[in-house]
Amino acid sequence: DTEVTQTPKHLVMGMTNKKSLKCEQHMGHRAMYWYKQKAKKPPELMFVYSYEKLSINESVPSRFSPECPNSSLLNLHLHALQPEDSALYLCASSQASGPYNEQFFGPGTRLTVL
Amino acid sequence: RKEVEQDPGPFNVPEGATVAFNCTYSNSASQSFFWYRQDCRKEPKLLMSVYSSGNEDGRFTAQLNRASQYISLLIRDSKLSDSATYLCVVNKGSNYQLIWGAGTKLIIKP
């Protein structure tokens, strides 16, 4: 069983809506990630938080706004999205910084923007 | 040249056979390597990590060749449940960032 949980599992929103995706990990990890995955493509990194601070933003549009309230929680706030933003949004976590850390994924939120 | 390259497949393999995938990477500074499997419409799941020359876990063996910059995954006695996309993932040489291959689709046939 995955120890990274994500809610909601599915989300349909209009281009003017504001919604949030939530992620929680129960492994005591100190790094957390947001990825976006389109069909038949590998995951694309969006953001990395390390010790609750944003350490990497892969030039993501400002309509995506991450937040890390504490070391176990990660949110992704969505506003004024475009239909091309429809995708599977994956949260992951890893034990620590450095090149050897293994990332573990939540089940994802499947987002559809109308 | 892509940073991580994999044969997209699909590999159609009879149940019980042995199948091997290769993956090449371009960044000689990469220090850690992973194989993930992903089922249709599910999240990637870590299958194996490779930090030195190789790793073995039951029917699965991963090998790393740093000189030639490739990683392989061998699956023995394949099961129907092994059908999935296998993603080769390489650390970028710095913190956090992973480079993902496009994946190899495996279909095990009864």
Coordinates of N, CA and C in Angstrom, one line a residue:
Chain A
D1 N 0.8 -1.2 0.0 CA 0.0 0.0 0.0 C 0.9 1.3 0.0
T2 N 0.5 2.3 -0.8 CA 1.2 3.5 -0.8 C 1.1 4.2 0.5
E3 N 2.1 4.9 0.9 CA 2.1 5.7 2.1 C 2.0 7.2 1.7
V4 N 1.8 7.5 0.5 CA 1.5 8.8 0.0 C 0.1 8.9 -0.5
T5 N -0.7 9.8 0.1 CA -2.1 9.8 -0.2 C -2.4 11.2 -1.0
Q6 N -3.3 11.1 -1.9 CA -3.7 12.3 -2.6 C -5.2 12.4 -2.7
T7 N -5.7 13.7 -2.5 CA -7.1 13.9 -2.7 C -7.3 15.2 -3.6
P8 N -8.3 15.3 -4.4 CA -9.3 14.2 -4.7 C -8.6 13.2 -5.7
K9 N -9.3 12.1 -6.0 CA -8.8 11.2 -7.0 C -9.1 11.7 -8.4
H10 N -10.2 12.4 -8.6 CA -10.6 13.0 -9.8 C -11.1 14.4 -9.6
L11 N -10.9 15.3 -10.5 CA -11.3 16.6 -10.4 C -11.7 17.2 -11.8
V12 N -12.9 17.7 -11.9 CA -13.3 18.4 -13.1 C -13.5 19.9 -12.8
M13 N -12.9 20.8 -13.5 CA -13.0 22.2 -13.2 C -13.1 23.0 -14.4
G14 N -13.8 24.2 -14.3 CA -13.9 25.1 -15.4 C -12.7 26.0 -15.3
M15 N -12.5 26.8 -16.4 CA -11.3 27.6 -16.5 C -11.3 28.8 -15.5
T16 N -12.5 29.1 -15.0 CA -12.5 30.2 -14.0 C -12.5 29.7 -12.6
N17 N -12.5 28.4 -12.4 CA -12.6 27.9 -11.0 C -11.2 28.0 -10.3
K18 N -11.3 28.0 -8.9 CA -10.2 27.8 -8.1 C -10.3 26.5 -7.3
K19 N -9.3 25.7 -7.4 CA -9.4 24.4 -6.6 C -8.0 24.1 -6.1
S20 N -8.0 23.1 -5.2 CA -6.7 22.7 -4.6 C -6.5 21.2 -4.6
L21 N -5.3 20.7 -4.9 CA -5.0 19.3 -4.7 C -4.2 19.2 -3.5
K22 N -4.4 18.0 -2.8 CA -3.8 17.8 -1.5 C -3.0 16.5 -1.5
C23 N -1.9 16.5 -0.8 CA -1.0 15.4 -0.7 C -0.5 15.2 0.7
E24 N -0.4 14.0 1.2 CA 0.1 13.8 2.5 C 0.9 12.5 2.5
Q25 N 2.1 12.6 3.2 CA 2.9 11.4 3.3 C 3.2 11.1 4.8
H26 N 3.3 9.8 5.0 CA 3.4 9.3 6.4 C 4.7 8.6 6.6
M27 N 5.7 8.9 5.9 CA 7.0 8.2 6.0 C 8.1 9.0 6.6
G28 N 7.8 10.2 7.1 CA 8.8 11.1 7.7 C 9.8 11.7 6.7
H29 N 9.4 11.7 5.4 CA 10.2 12.2 4.4 C 10.3 13.7 4.5
R30 N 11.4 14.3 4.0 CA 11.6 15.7 4.1 C 11.6 16.4 2.8
A31 N 11.5 15.7 1.7 CA 11.4 16.3 0.4 C 10.1 15.8 -0.3
M32 N 9.4 16.7 -0.9 CA 8.1 16.4 -1.5 C 8.1 17.1 -2.9
Y33 N 7.4 16.5 -3.8 CA 7.4 16.8 -5.2 C 6.0 16.9 -5.8
W34 N 5.8 17.8 -6.8 CA 4.6 17.7 -7.7 C 5.1 17.4 -9.1
Y35 N 4.5 16.4 -9.7 CA 4.7 16.1 -11.1 C 3.4 16.2 -11.9
K36 N 3.6 16.5 -13.2 CA 2.4 16.4 -14.1 C 2.7 15.3 -15.1
Q37 N 1.7 14.5 -15.4 CA 1.9 13.5 -16.4 C 0.8 13.4 -17.4
K38 N 1.1 13.6 -18.7 CA 0.2 13.5 -19.8 C 0.2 12.0 -20.2
A39 N -0.9 11.6 -21.0 CA -1.0 10.2 -21.4 C 0.2 9.8 -22.3
K40 N 0.7 8.6 -22.0 CA 1.8 8.0 -22.8 C 3.1 8.8 -22.7
K41 N 3.2 9.7 -21.7 CA 4.5 10.4 -21.5 C 5.0 10.2 -20.1
P42 N 6.3 10.3 -19.8 CA 6.8 10.2 -18.5 C 6.4 11.4 -17.6
P43 N 6.5 11.3 -16.3 CA 6.1 12.4 -15.4 C 7.1 13.6 -15.7
E44 N 6.6 14.8 -15.5 CA 7.4 16.0 -15.7 C 7.4 16.7 -14.3
L45 N 8.6 17.0 -13.8 CA 8.7 17.7 -12.5 C 8.2 19.1 -12.6
M46 N 7.4 19.5 -11.6 CA 6.9 20.8 -11.5 C 7.6 21.6 -10.4
F47 N 7.5 21.0 -9.1 CA 8.0 21.7 -8.0 C 8.7 20.7 -7.0
V48 N 9.7 21.2 -6.3 CA 10.3 20.4 -5.2 C 10.3 21.2 -3.9
Y49 N 9.9 20.6 -2.8 CA 10.0 21.2 -1.5 C 11.0 20.4 -0.7
S50 N 11.9 21.1 -0.1 CA 12.9 20.4 0.8 C 12.8 21.1 2.1
Y51 N 12.6 20.3 3.2 CA 12.4 20.9 4.5 C 11.5 22.0 4.5
E52 N 10.3 21.8 3.9 CA 9.2 22.8 3.8 C 9.5 24.1 3.0
K53 N 10.6 24.1 2.4 CA 10.9 25.3 1.6 C 11.0 24.9 0.1
L54 N 10.5 25.8 -0.8 CA 10.5 25.6 -2.2 C 11.9 25.6 -2.7
S55 N 12.4 24.5 -3.3 CA 13.8 24.5 -3.7 C 13.9 24.5 -5.3
I56 N 12.9 24.0 -5.9 CA 12.9 23.9 -7.4 C 11.5 24.3 -7.9
N57 N 11.5 25.2 -8.9 CA 10.2 25.5 -9.6 C 10.7 25.4 -11.1
E58 N 10.1 24.4 -11.8 CA 10.6 24.2 -13.1 C 9.8 25.1 -14.1
S59 N 9.9 26.4 -13.9 CA 9.3 27.4 -14.8 C 7.8 27.1 -15.0
V60 N 7.1 26.7 -13.9 CA 5.7 26.4 -14.0 C 4.9 27.7 -14.0
P61 N 3.8 27.8 -14.9 CA 3.0 29.0 -14.9 C 2.4 29.3 -13.6
S62 N 2.2 30.6 -13.3 CA 1.7 31.1 -12.0 C 0.3 30.6 -11.7
R63 N -0.4 30.1 -12.6 CA -1.8 29.6 -12.3 C -1.7 28.3 -11.5
F64 N -0.5 27.7 -11.3 CA -0.2 26.7 -10.4 C 0.6 27.2 -9.2
S65 N 0.0 27.1 -8.0 CA 0.7 27.7 -6.8 C 0.9 26.6 -5.8
P66 N 2.1 26.2 -5.5 CA 2.3 25.2 -4.5 C 2.4 25.8 -3.1
E67 N 2.1 24.9 -2.1 CA 2.2 25.3 -0.7 C 2.6 24.1 0.1
C68 N 3.4 24.3 1.1 CA 3.8 23.2 2.0 C 3.6 23.6 3.4
P69 N 2.4 23.3 4.0 CA 2.1 23.8 5.3 C 3.0 23.2 6.4
N70 N 3.4 21.9 6.2 CA 4.3 21.3 7.2 C 5.0 20.1 6.4
S71 N 5.8 19.4 7.1 CA 6.7 18.4 6.5 C 5.9 17.2 5.9
S72 N 4.6 17.1 6.3 CA 3.8 15.9 5.8 C 2.9 16.3 4.8
L73 N 2.6 17.6 4.6 CA 1.5 18.0 3.7 C 2.1 18.8 2.5
L74 N 1.4 18.7 1.4 CA 1.8 19.5 0.2 C 0.5 19.8 -0.5
N75 N 0.3 21.0 -0.9 CA -0.9 21.4 -1.6 C -0.5 22.0 -3.0
L76 N -1.4 21.9 -3.9 CA -1.2 22.6 -5.2 C -2.5 23.3 -5.5
H77 N -2.4 24.7 -5.5 CA -3.6 25.5 -5.7 C -3.7 25.8 -7.2
L78 N -4.9 25.7 -7.7 CA -5.1 25.8 -9.1 C -6.1 27.0 -9.4
H79 N -5.7 27.8 -10.4 CA -6.6 29.0 -10.7 C -6.4 29.3 -12.1
A80 N -7.6 29.5 -12.8 CA -7.6 30.0 -14.2 C -6.8 29.0 -15.1
L81 N -7.0 27.7 -14.9 CA -6.3 26.7 -15.7 C -6.9 26.7 -17.2
Q82 N -6.1 26.1 -18.0 CA -6.4 25.9 -19.4 C -6.7 24.5 -19.7
P83 N -7.5 24.2 -20.8 CA -7.8 22.8 -21.1 C -6.5 21.9 -21.2
E84 N -5.4 22.5 -21.7 CA -4.2 21.8 -21.9 C -3.5 21.4 -20.6
D85 N -4.0 21.9 -19.5 CA -3.5 21.5 -18.1 C -4.1 20.2 -17.7
S86 N -5.1 19.7 -18.4 CA -5.7 18.4 -18.0 C -4.6 17.3 -18.1
A87 N -4.5 16.6 -17.0 CA -3.4 15.6 -16.8 C -3.6 14.9 -15.5
L88 N -2.7 13.9 -15.3 CA -2.6 13.3 -14.0 C -1.5 14.0 -13.2
Y89 N -1.9 14.5 -12.0 CA -1.0 15.2 -11.1 C -0.6 14.3 -10.0
L90 N 0.7 14.1 -10.0 CA 1.3 13.1 -9.0 C 2.1 13.9 -8.0
C91 N 1.9 13.4 -6.7 CA 2.8 13.9 -5.6 C 3.7 12.8 -5.3
A92 N 4.9 13.1 -4.9 CA 5.9 12.1 -4.5 C 6.7 12.6 -3.3
S93 N 7.3 11.7 -2.6 CA 8.2 12.2 -1.5 C 9.4 11.3 -1.4
S94 N 10.5 11.8 -0.8 CA 11.7 11.1 -0.6 C 12.3 11.4 0.7
Q95 N 13.2 10.6 1.1 CA 13.7 10.6 2.5 C 14.5 11.9 2.8
A96 N 15.4 12.3 1.9 CA 16.2 13.4 2.2 C 16.7 14.0 0.9
S97 N 17.6 15.0 1.0 CA 18.2 15.5 -0.2 C 19.3 14.6 -0.7
G98 N 19.9 15.0 -1.8 CA 21.0 14.2 -2.3 C 20.6 13.3 -3.4
P99 N 21.6 12.7 -4.1 CA 21.3 12.0 -5.4 C 20.8 10.6 -5.2
Y100 N 20.8 10.0 -3.9 CA 20.5 8.6 -3.8 C 19.1 8.4 -3.3
N101 N 18.3 9.5 -3.1 CA 17.0 9.3 -2.5 C 16.0 8.7 -3.5
E102 N 15.2 7.8 -3.0 CA 14.2 7.1 -3.8 C 12.9 7.9 -3.7
Q103 N 12.2 8.1 -4.7 CA 10.9 8.9 -4.7 C 9.8 7.9 -4.7
F104 N 8.8 8.1 -3.8 CA 7.6 7.3 -3.8 C 6.4 8.1 -4.1
F105 N 5.5 7.6 -4.9 CA 4.4 8.4 -5.5 C 3.1 8.0 -4.8
G106 N 2.3 9.1 -4.8 CA 0.9 8.9 -4.5 C 0.1 8.4 -5.7
P107 N -1.2 8.1 -5.5 CA -2.0 7.6 -6.6 C -2.4 8.6 -7.7
G108 N -2.2 9.9 -7.4 CA -2.5 10.9 -8.3 C -3.9 11.5 -8.3
T109 N -4.0 12.7 -8.8 CA -5.3 13.3 -9.1 C -5.4 13.5 -10.6
R110 N -6.5 12.9 -11.1 CA -6.8 13.0 -12.6 C -7.6 14.3 -12.8
L111 N -7.0 15.3 -13.4 CA -7.6 16.6 -13.5 C -8.1 16.8 -15.0
T112 N -9.3 17.3 -15.1 CA -9.9 17.6 -16.4 C -10.3 19.1 -16.3
V113 N -9.8 19.9 -17.2 CA -10.2 21.3 -17.3 C -11.1 21.5 -18.5
L114 N -12.3 22.0 -18.2 CA -13.2 22.2 -19.3 C -13.2 23.6 -19.9
Chain B
R1 N 20.5 14.1 -28.9 CA 20.4 12.8 -28.2 C 19.6 13.0 -26.9
K2 N 18.6 12.2 -26.6 CA 17.8 12.3 -25.4 C 18.7 12.0 -24.2
E3 N 18.4 12.6 -23.0 CA 19.2 12.3 -21.8 C 19.0 10.9 -21.3
V4 N 17.9 10.3 -21.5 CA 17.6 8.9 -21.1 C 16.8 8.3 -22.3
E5 N 17.3 7.2 -22.9 CA 16.6 6.6 -24.0 C 16.3 5.2 -23.7
Q6 N 15.0 4.8 -24.1 CA 14.6 3.5 -24.0 C 13.8 3.1 -25.3
D7 N 13.8 1.8 -25.6 CA 13.0 1.3 -26.7 C 11.6 1.3 -26.2
P8 N 10.7 2.0 -26.9 CA 9.3 2.1 -26.4 C 8.5 0.8 -26.5
G9 N 9.0 -0.2 -27.3 CA 8.3 -1.4 -27.5 C 7.0 -1.2 -28.4
P10 N 6.0 -2.0 -28.2 CA 5.8 -2.9 -27.1 C 6.6 -4.2 -27.3
F11 N 7.0 -4.8 -26.2 CA 7.6 -6.1 -26.2 C 6.5 -7.1 -25.9
N12 N 6.2 -8.0 -26.8 CA 5.2 -9.0 -26.6 C 5.9 -10.3 -26.3
V13 N 5.7 -10.8 -25.1 CA 6.5 -11.9 -24.6 C 5.6 -13.0 -24.0
P14 N 5.8 -14.3 -24.3 CA 5.0 -15.4 -23.7 C 5.3 -15.5 -22.3
E15 N 4.2 -15.9 -21.5 CA 4.4 -16.1 -20.1 C 5.5 -17.2 -19.8
G16 N 6.3 -16.9 -18.8 CA 7.4 -17.8 -18.5 C 8.7 -17.5 -19.2
A17 N 8.7 -16.6 -20.1 CA 9.9 -16.3 -20.9 C 10.7 -15.3 -20.0
T18 N 12.0 -15.1 -20.5 CA 12.8 -14.1 -19.9 C 12.9 -12.9 -20.9
V19 N 12.8 -11.7 -20.3 CA 12.8 -10.5 -21.2 C 13.8 -9.5 -20.6
A20 N 14.5 -8.8 -21.5 CA 15.5 -7.8 -21.0 C 15.2 -6.5 -21.7
F21 N 15.3 -5.4 -20.9 CA 15.3 -4.0 -21.5 C 16.6 -3.3 -21.3
N22 N 17.0 -2.5 -22.2 CA 18.1 -1.6 -22.0 C 17.7 -0.2 -21.9
C23 N 18.5 0.6 -21.3 CA 18.3 2.0 -21.2 C 19.7 2.7 -21.2
T24 N 19.8 3.7 -22.1 CA 21.1 4.5 -22.1 C 20.9 5.9 -21.6
Y25 N 21.9 6.4 -21.0 CA 21.8 7.8 -20.4 C 23.0 8.6 -20.8
S26 N 22.9 9.9 -20.9 CA 24.0 10.7 -21.4 C 24.8 11.4 -20.4
N27 N 24.3 11.6 -19.1 CA 25.0 12.4 -18.1 C 25.9 11.5 -17.3
S28 N 27.2 11.6 -17.6 CA 28.2 10.8 -16.9 C 28.3 11.1 -15.4
A29 N 27.7 12.2 -15.0 CA 27.7 12.6 -13.6 C 26.6 11.9 -12.8
S30 N 25.7 11.2 -13.4 CA 24.6 10.6 -12.7 C 25.1 9.5 -11.8
Q31 N 24.5 9.5 -10.6 CA 25.0 8.6 -9.5 C 24.1 7.5 -9.1
S32 N 22.8 7.7 -9.4 CA 21.8 6.7 -9.0 C 20.8 6.5 -10.1
F33 N 20.3 5.3 -10.1 CA 19.5 4.8 -11.3 C 18.3 4.0 -10.7
F34 N 17.2 4.1 -11.4 CA 16.0 3.4 -10.9 C 15.2 2.8 -12.0
W35 N 14.6 1.8 -11.7 CA 13.5 1.2 -12.6 C 12.2 1.4 -11.9
Y36 N 11.2 2.0 -12.5 CA 9.9 2.1 -12.0 C 9.0 1.3 -13.0
R37 N 7.9 0.8 -12.5 CA 6.9 0.2 -13.3 C 5.6 1.1 -13.2
Q38 N 4.9 1.2 -14.3 CA 3.6 2.0 -14.2 C 2.6 1.2 -15.0
D39 N 1.5 0.9 -14.3 CA 0.3 0.3 -14.9 C -0.5 1.4 -15.5
C40 N -1.4 1.0 -16.4 CA -2.2 2.0 -17.1 C -3.0 2.8 -16.1
R41 N -2.9 4.1 -16.2 CA -3.7 5.1 -15.4 C -3.4 5.0 -13.9
K42 N -2.2 4.4 -13.6 CA -1.8 4.4 -12.2 C -0.5 5.1 -12.0
E43 N -0.1 5.3 -10.7 CA 1.2 6.0 -10.5 C 2.4 5.1 -10.7
P44 N 3.5 5.7 -11.0 CA 4.8 4.9 -11.1 C 5.1 4.3 -9.7
K45 N 5.5 3.0 -9.7 CA 5.9 2.3 -8.5 C 7.4 1.9 -8.6
L46 N 8.2 2.2 -7.6 CA 9.6 1.9 -7.6 C 9.8 0.4 -7.6
L47 N 10.5 -0.1 -8.6 CA 10.8 -1.5 -8.8 C 12.1 -1.9 -8.2
M48 N 13.1 -1.1 -8.7 CA 14.5 -1.4 -8.2 C 15.3 -0.1 -8.2
S49 N 16.3 0.0 -7.3 CA 17.3 1.1 -7.3 C 18.6 0.4 -7.6
V50 N 19.5 1.2 -8.4 CA 20.8 0.6 -8.7 C 21.8 1.7 -8.4
Y51 N 22.7 1.4 -7.4 CA 23.7 2.4 -7.1 C 25.1 2.0 -7.4
S52 N 25.3 0.7 -7.5 CA 26.7 0.2 -7.8 C 26.5 -0.5 -9.2
S53 N 27.1 -1.7 -9.2 CA 27.1 -2.4 -10.5 C 25.8 -3.1 -10.8
G54 N 25.0 -3.4 -9.8 CA 23.7 -4.1 -10.1 C 22.9 -4.4 -8.8
N55 N 21.8 -5.0 -9.1 CA 20.9 -5.3 -8.0 C 20.0 -6.4 -8.4
E56 N 19.6 -7.3 -7.5 CA 18.7 -8.4 -7.8 C 17.7 -8.5 -6.8
D57 N 16.4 -8.8 -7.2 CA 15.3 -8.9 -6.3 C 14.4 -10.0 -6.9
G58 N 14.5 -11.2 -6.4 CA 13.6 -12.2 -7.0 C 13.9 -12.5 -8.4
R59 N 12.8 -12.3 -9.2 CA 12.9 -12.6 -10.7 C 13.5 -11.4 -11.4
F60 N 13.8 -10.3 -10.7 CA 14.2 -9.1 -11.4 C 15.7 -8.8 -11.1
T61 N 16.5 -8.5 -12.2 CA 17.9 -8.2 -12.0 C 18.2 -6.9 -12.8
A62 N 18.8 -5.9 -12.2 CA 19.2 -4.7 -12.8 C 20.7 -4.7 -12.9
Q63 N 21.3 -4.2 -14.0 CA 22.7 -4.1 -14.1 C 23.1 -2.7 -14.6
L64 N 24.2 -2.2 -14.1 CA 24.6 -0.9 -14.5 C 26.0 -1.0 -15.2
N65 N 26.2 -0.4 -16.3 CA 27.5 -0.3 -17.0 C 27.8 1.1 -17.1
R66 N 28.7 1.6 -16.2 CA 29.0 3.1 -16.2 C 29.8 3.4 -17.4
A67 N 30.7 2.5 -17.8 CA 31.6 2.8 -18.9 C 30.8 3.1 -20.2
S68 N 29.8 2.3 -20.4 CA 29.0 2.4 -21.6 C 27.7 3.2 -21.4
Q69 N 27.5 3.6 -20.2 CA 26.4 4.4 -19.8 C 25.0 3.8 -20.1
Y70 N 24.9 2.5 -19.7 CA 23.5 2.0 -19.8 C 23.2 1.1 -18.6
I71 N 21.9 1.0 -18.5 CA 21.3 0.2 -17.4 C 20.4 -0.8 -18.0
S72 N 20.4 -2.0 -17.5 CA 19.5 -3.1 -18.1 C 18.6 -3.6 -17.0
L73 N 17.4 -4.1 -17.4 CA 16.5 -4.8 -16.5 C 16.2 -6.1 -17.1
L74 N 16.4 -7.2 -16.3 CA 16.1 -8.6 -16.8 C 14.9 -9.1 -15.9
I75 N 13.9 -9.6 -16.6 CA 12.8 -10.3 -15.9 C 12.8 -11.7 -16.3
R76 N 12.9 -12.6 -15.3 CA 12.9 -14.0 -15.5 C 11.5 -14.6 -15.2
D77 N 11.2 -15.7 -15.9 CA 9.9 -16.4 -15.6 C 8.8 -15.4 -15.5
S78 N 8.6 -14.7 -16.6 CA 7.6 -13.6 -16.6 C 6.2 -14.0 -16.3
K79 N 5.5 -13.2 -15.6 CA 4.1 -13.5 -15.2 C 3.1 -12.5 -16.0
L80 N 1.9 -12.9 -16.1 CA 0.9 -12.0 -16.7 C 0.9 -10.6 -16.0
S81 N 1.1 -10.7 -14.7 CA 1.0 -9.4 -13.9 C 2.2 -8.5 -14.1
D82 N 3.2 -9.0 -14.9 CA 4.4 -8.1 -15.2 C 4.1 -7.2 -16.3
S83 N 2.9 -7.4 -17.0 CA 2.5 -6.5 -18.1 C 2.4 -5.0 -17.5
A84 N 3.1 -4.1 -18.1 CA 3.2 -2.7 -17.6 C 4.1 -1.9 -18.5
T85 N 4.3 -0.7 -18.1 CA 5.3 0.2 -18.8 C 6.4 0.3 -17.8
Y86 N 7.7 0.0 -18.2 CA 8.8 0.1 -17.3 C 9.6 1.4 -17.7
L87 N 9.8 2.2 -16.7 CA 10.4 3.5 -16.8 C 11.8 3.5 -16.3
C88 N 12.8 3.8 -17.1 CA 14.2 4.0 -16.6 C 14.4 5.4 -16.1
V89 N 14.9 5.6 -14.9 CA 15.0 6.9 -14.3 C 16.4 7.1 -13.8
V90 N 17.0 8.2 -14.1 CA 18.4 8.5 -13.8 C 18.5 9.8 -13.0
N91 N 19.3 9.8 -12.0 CA 19.5 11.0 -11.2 C 20.3 12.0 -12.1
K92 N 20.0 13.3 -12.0 CA 20.6 14.3 -12.9 C 22.0 14.6 -12.4
G93 N 22.5 14.1 -11.3 CA 23.8 14.5 -10.8 C 23.8 15.5 -9.7
S94 N 22.6 16.1 -9.6 CA 22.4 17.1 -8.5 C 21.2 16.7 -7.6
N95 N 20.9 17.4 -6.6 CA 19.8 17.0 -5.7 C 18.5 16.9 -6.5
Y96 N 17.7 16.0 -6.0 CA 16.3 15.8 -6.4 C 15.9 15.5 -7.8
Q97 N 16.6 16.1 -8.8 CA 16.1 16.0 -10.1 C 16.4 14.7 -10.7
L98 N 15.3 14.1 -11.2 CA 15.4 12.8 -11.9 C 15.1 13.0 -13.4
I99 N 15.7 12.3 -14.2 CA 15.5 12.3 -15.7 C 14.8 11.0 -16.0
W100 N 13.6 11.1 -16.6 CA 12.8 10.0 -16.9 C 12.9 9.6 -18.4
G101 N 13.1 8.3 -18.6 CA 12.9 7.7 -20.0 C 11.5 7.7 -20.3
A102 N 11.2 7.5 -21.6 CA 9.8 7.5 -22.1 C 9.1 6.2 -21.7
G103 N 9.8 5.2 -21.3 CA 9.2 4.0 -20.9 C 9.2 2.9 -22.0
T104 N 9.2 1.7 -21.6 CA 9.1 0.5 -22.4 C 7.9 -0.3 -22.1
K105 N 7.0 -0.5 -23.0 CA 5.8 -1.2 -22.7 C 6.0 -2.7 -22.9
L106 N 5.6 -3.5 -21.9 CA 5.8 -4.9 -21.9 C 4.4 -5.6 -21.8
I107 N 4.1 -6.5 -22.7 CA 2.9 -7.2 -22.7 C 3.2 -8.7 -22.6
I108 N 2.8 -9.3 -21.5 CA 3.0 -10.8 -21.3 C 1.7 -11.5 -21.8
K109 N 1.9 -12.5 -22.7 CA 0.8 -13.2 -23.3 C 0.7 -14.6 -22.7
P110 N -0.5 -15.1 -22.4 CA -0.6 -16.4 -21.9 C -0.3 -17.5 -22.9

